């Protein structure tokens, strides 16, 4: 299985801050990497697919990038609804493994 | 509107069997993979497997192979996740999600609302 390692595991920030979350794959996955946000008590929702493509309806403050086996999710200006847990997932091959999650909370 | 609606919460005893469901609407159900994801209490997301309704082709994560059965009834646009011998460690929220694709990329969207399964004696 491909292992996905996210960092940090948790992060405290304030409304308006710029934050970056990183995900590293244990082998090459090209850009078959997706990002999801999970608000407390809710199902996950897709933010980014193909490492850098913004899902329809997702605010432009979210962006994704890739460099080799390293991937980043950047939120340019945190909003109150962004305090949640974020997961990366590789869709390169099955099993489609997730990172362990990054919990973003209010400082 | 593309939508997945899951069956309601279940409370079962160890050793019980269980089948939970995920009904799709608003799209051609037969031609999109449906995946299942486990989230144990306070933990992260784990991909369990997926099924292609048109021909019932099924892929399992090795971690869940033999532990659960994924099936589908295309005639009623519904996918299922089934256990024959529940354990306390199966207590979790279970999500279904549609695998969409474009330009060679795939992703899971939308997701069902989740089905909470509690296994307790």
XYZ file of C-alpha atoms in Angstrom:
228
model
C 0.000 0.000 0.000
C 1.075 3.591 -0.615
C 1.627 5.424 2.664
C 0.532 9.049 2.904
C 2.125 11.111 5.668
C 0.643 14.486 6.572
C 2.269 17.226 8.581
C 1.623 18.763 10.926
C -0.880 16.527 12.733
C -2.374 19.598 14.365
C -2.124 23.314 13.826
C -3.451 26.377 15.624
C -4.132 29.544 13.668
C -6.296 32.659 13.617
C -8.930 33.964 11.212
C -7.134 35.651 8.326
C -3.934 33.619 8.674
C -2.276 31.823 5.781
C -1.674 28.130 6.497
C 0.011 25.287 4.658
C -0.482 21.570 5.164
C 1.884 19.030 3.652
C 1.334 15.465 2.476
C 4.140 13.122 1.407
C 3.605 9.904 -0.544
C 5.799 6.849 0.055
C 6.251 6.407 -3.702
C 5.511 8.302 -6.881
C 1.811 8.980 -7.412
C 2.193 11.539 -10.184
C -0.453 14.163 -9.311
C -3.189 11.703 -8.307
C -3.709 13.464 -5.006
C -6.908 14.881 -3.553
C -7.608 17.055 -0.526
C -10.722 16.895 1.647
C -12.025 18.999 4.527
C -14.061 17.417 7.296
C -15.961 19.734 9.592
C -16.850 18.343 13.032
C -19.747 15.894 12.851
C -19.954 16.121 9.064
C -18.950 14.009 6.097
C -15.725 14.919 4.271
C -15.987 17.271 1.304
C -13.693 17.517 -1.693
C -11.552 20.629 -2.012
C -8.821 19.841 -4.535
C -8.333 17.017 -7.053
C -5.382 16.202 -9.287
C -3.115 17.930 -6.743
C -4.023 21.442 -7.877
C -7.496 21.596 -9.466
C -10.108 23.385 -7.408
C -13.427 21.560 -7.129
C -16.425 23.537 -8.396
C -17.853 25.762 -5.702
C -14.767 25.670 -3.476
C -13.503 29.149 -2.538
C -10.367 30.388 -4.278
C -8.551 30.821 -0.946
C -7.792 27.093 -1.247
C -4.952 26.005 -3.509
C -2.846 22.898 -4.008
C 0.586 22.176 -5.431
C 2.928 19.261 -6.020
C 6.681 18.684 -6.114
C 7.712 15.077 -6.663
C 6.123 13.070 -3.886
C 5.383 16.144 -1.750
C 2.043 17.908 -1.918
C 0.772 21.035 -0.211
C -2.613 22.506 0.553
C -2.610 26.242 1.207
C -5.419 28.303 2.663
C -4.609 31.940 1.916
C -6.861 33.597 4.499
C -8.538 31.384 7.081
C -12.260 31.757 7.566
C -14.235 30.495 10.590
C -15.612 27.533 8.603
C -12.069 26.359 7.800
C -11.368 25.201 11.333
C -11.708 21.507 10.617
C -9.660 18.413 9.834
C -7.964 18.062 6.460
C -7.061 14.831 4.710
C -5.042 14.028 1.634
C -5.836 10.892 -0.373
C -3.948 9.254 -3.208
C -5.998 7.935 -6.133
C -2.995 6.510 -7.982
C -3.852 2.913 -7.193
C -5.992 0.899 -4.829
C -6.219 0.864 -1.875
C -6.798 4.616 -2.104
C -5.026 5.521 1.124
C -5.561 8.672 3.180
C -3.132 10.682 5.219
C -3.705 10.614 8.964
C -5.308 14.050 8.950
C -4.382 17.563 10.083
C -6.571 19.122 12.739
C -6.743 22.899 12.297
C -8.095 24.737 15.298
C -8.485 28.281 16.472
C -5.538 29.853 18.276
C -28.623 17.220 -7.643
C -26.228 14.303 -7.220
C -26.883 12.783 -3.824
C -26.016 9.721 -1.745
C -28.327 8.882 1.153
C -27.273 6.279 3.697
C -29.344 4.135 6.014
C -29.753 5.045 9.662
C -27.675 4.338 12.726
C -27.440 0.771 14.018
C -26.775 -0.697 17.457
C -25.781 -4.348 17.355
C -24.250 -7.022 19.546
C -20.974 -8.824 18.880
C -21.578 -11.735 16.531
C -24.558 -10.095 14.839
C -24.796 -9.588 11.097
C -25.531 -6.228 9.501
C -26.088 -4.692 6.076
C -26.066 -0.910 5.628
C -27.055 0.874 2.457
C -26.215 3.848 0.270
C -28.759 5.032 -2.309
C -27.680 7.239 -5.184
C -29.821 9.721 -7.078
C -29.451 12.478 -9.651
C -26.975 10.672 -11.907
C -26.425 7.440 -13.872
C -25.802 5.181 -10.875
C -24.524 2.259 -12.960
C -21.471 4.024 -14.354
C -19.788 5.450 -11.269
C -17.810 3.481 -8.677
C -19.160 3.700 -5.116
C -16.555 3.572 -2.355
C -16.839 2.904 1.381
C -14.762 4.628 4.058
C -14.493 3.839 7.770
C -13.918 6.401 10.504
C -13.447 4.961 13.966
C -14.267 7.231 16.920
C -11.818 10.131 17.069
C -9.724 8.673 14.246
C -8.965 9.323 10.596
C -10.430 8.063 7.338
C -9.744 4.537 6.068
C -10.587 3.454 2.534
C -12.321 0.054 2.640
C -13.150 -0.708 -0.968
C -15.407 0.140 -3.878
C -17.840 -1.386 -6.353
C -18.814 -0.642 -9.953
C -22.593 -1.074 -10.153
C -22.759 -1.883 -13.854
C -20.882 -5.195 -13.511
C -20.388 -5.494 -9.723
C -16.588 -5.365 -10.119
C -15.327 -4.935 -6.552
C -11.975 -3.852 -5.131
C -11.126 -4.258 -1.450
C -8.387 -2.819 0.676
C -6.273 -5.731 1.980
C -7.083 -4.461 5.483
C -10.781 -5.150 4.944
C -10.738 -8.093 2.515
C -12.622 -10.990 4.119
C -13.940 -8.765 6.915
C -16.765 -7.103 4.992
C -18.729 -7.620 1.784
C -19.544 -4.816 -0.641
C -22.484 -5.414 -2.968
C -24.937 -3.514 -5.135
C -28.500 -3.670 -6.427
C -28.388 -1.608 -9.594
C -32.173 -1.868 -10.049
C -32.722 0.349 -7.008
C -29.526 2.441 -7.260
C -28.240 1.122 -3.938
C -24.863 -0.083 -2.724
C -24.366 -2.092 0.459
C -21.733 -2.811 3.082
C -22.237 -6.017 5.015
C -20.805 -7.862 8.023
C -21.555 -11.440 9.010
C -19.907 -11.438 12.447
C -19.659 -7.988 14.008
C -16.978 -7.173 16.554
C -16.746 -4.318 19.018
C -13.881 -2.995 16.903
C -16.337 -2.465 14.008
C -17.840 0.438 15.956
C -17.382 3.398 13.639
C -18.974 5.848 11.256
C -19.154 4.466 7.719
C -19.366 6.716 4.688
C -20.134 5.927 1.080
C -18.915 8.211 -1.686
C -19.138 8.359 -5.472
C -15.903 8.165 -7.437
C -15.994 10.837 -10.104
C -13.413 11.340 -12.829
C -12.242 13.861 -15.392
C -9.079 14.374 -17.372
C -7.632 11.114 -16.095
C -8.053 12.090 -12.449
C -10.476 10.557 -9.973
C -11.854 11.702 -6.653
C -14.678 10.952 -4.246
C -17.576 13.357 -4.362
C -20.252 13.588 -3.128
C -20.269 11.665 0.122
C -23.201 10.194 1.973
C -24.098 11.573 5.386
C -22.605 8.572 7.153
C -24.026 5.579 9.035
C -23.012 5.134 12.652
C -22.574 1.503 13.666
C -22.228 0.717 17.365
C -21.342 -2.817 18.407
C -21.702 -3.428 22.102
C -22.738 -6.252 24.379
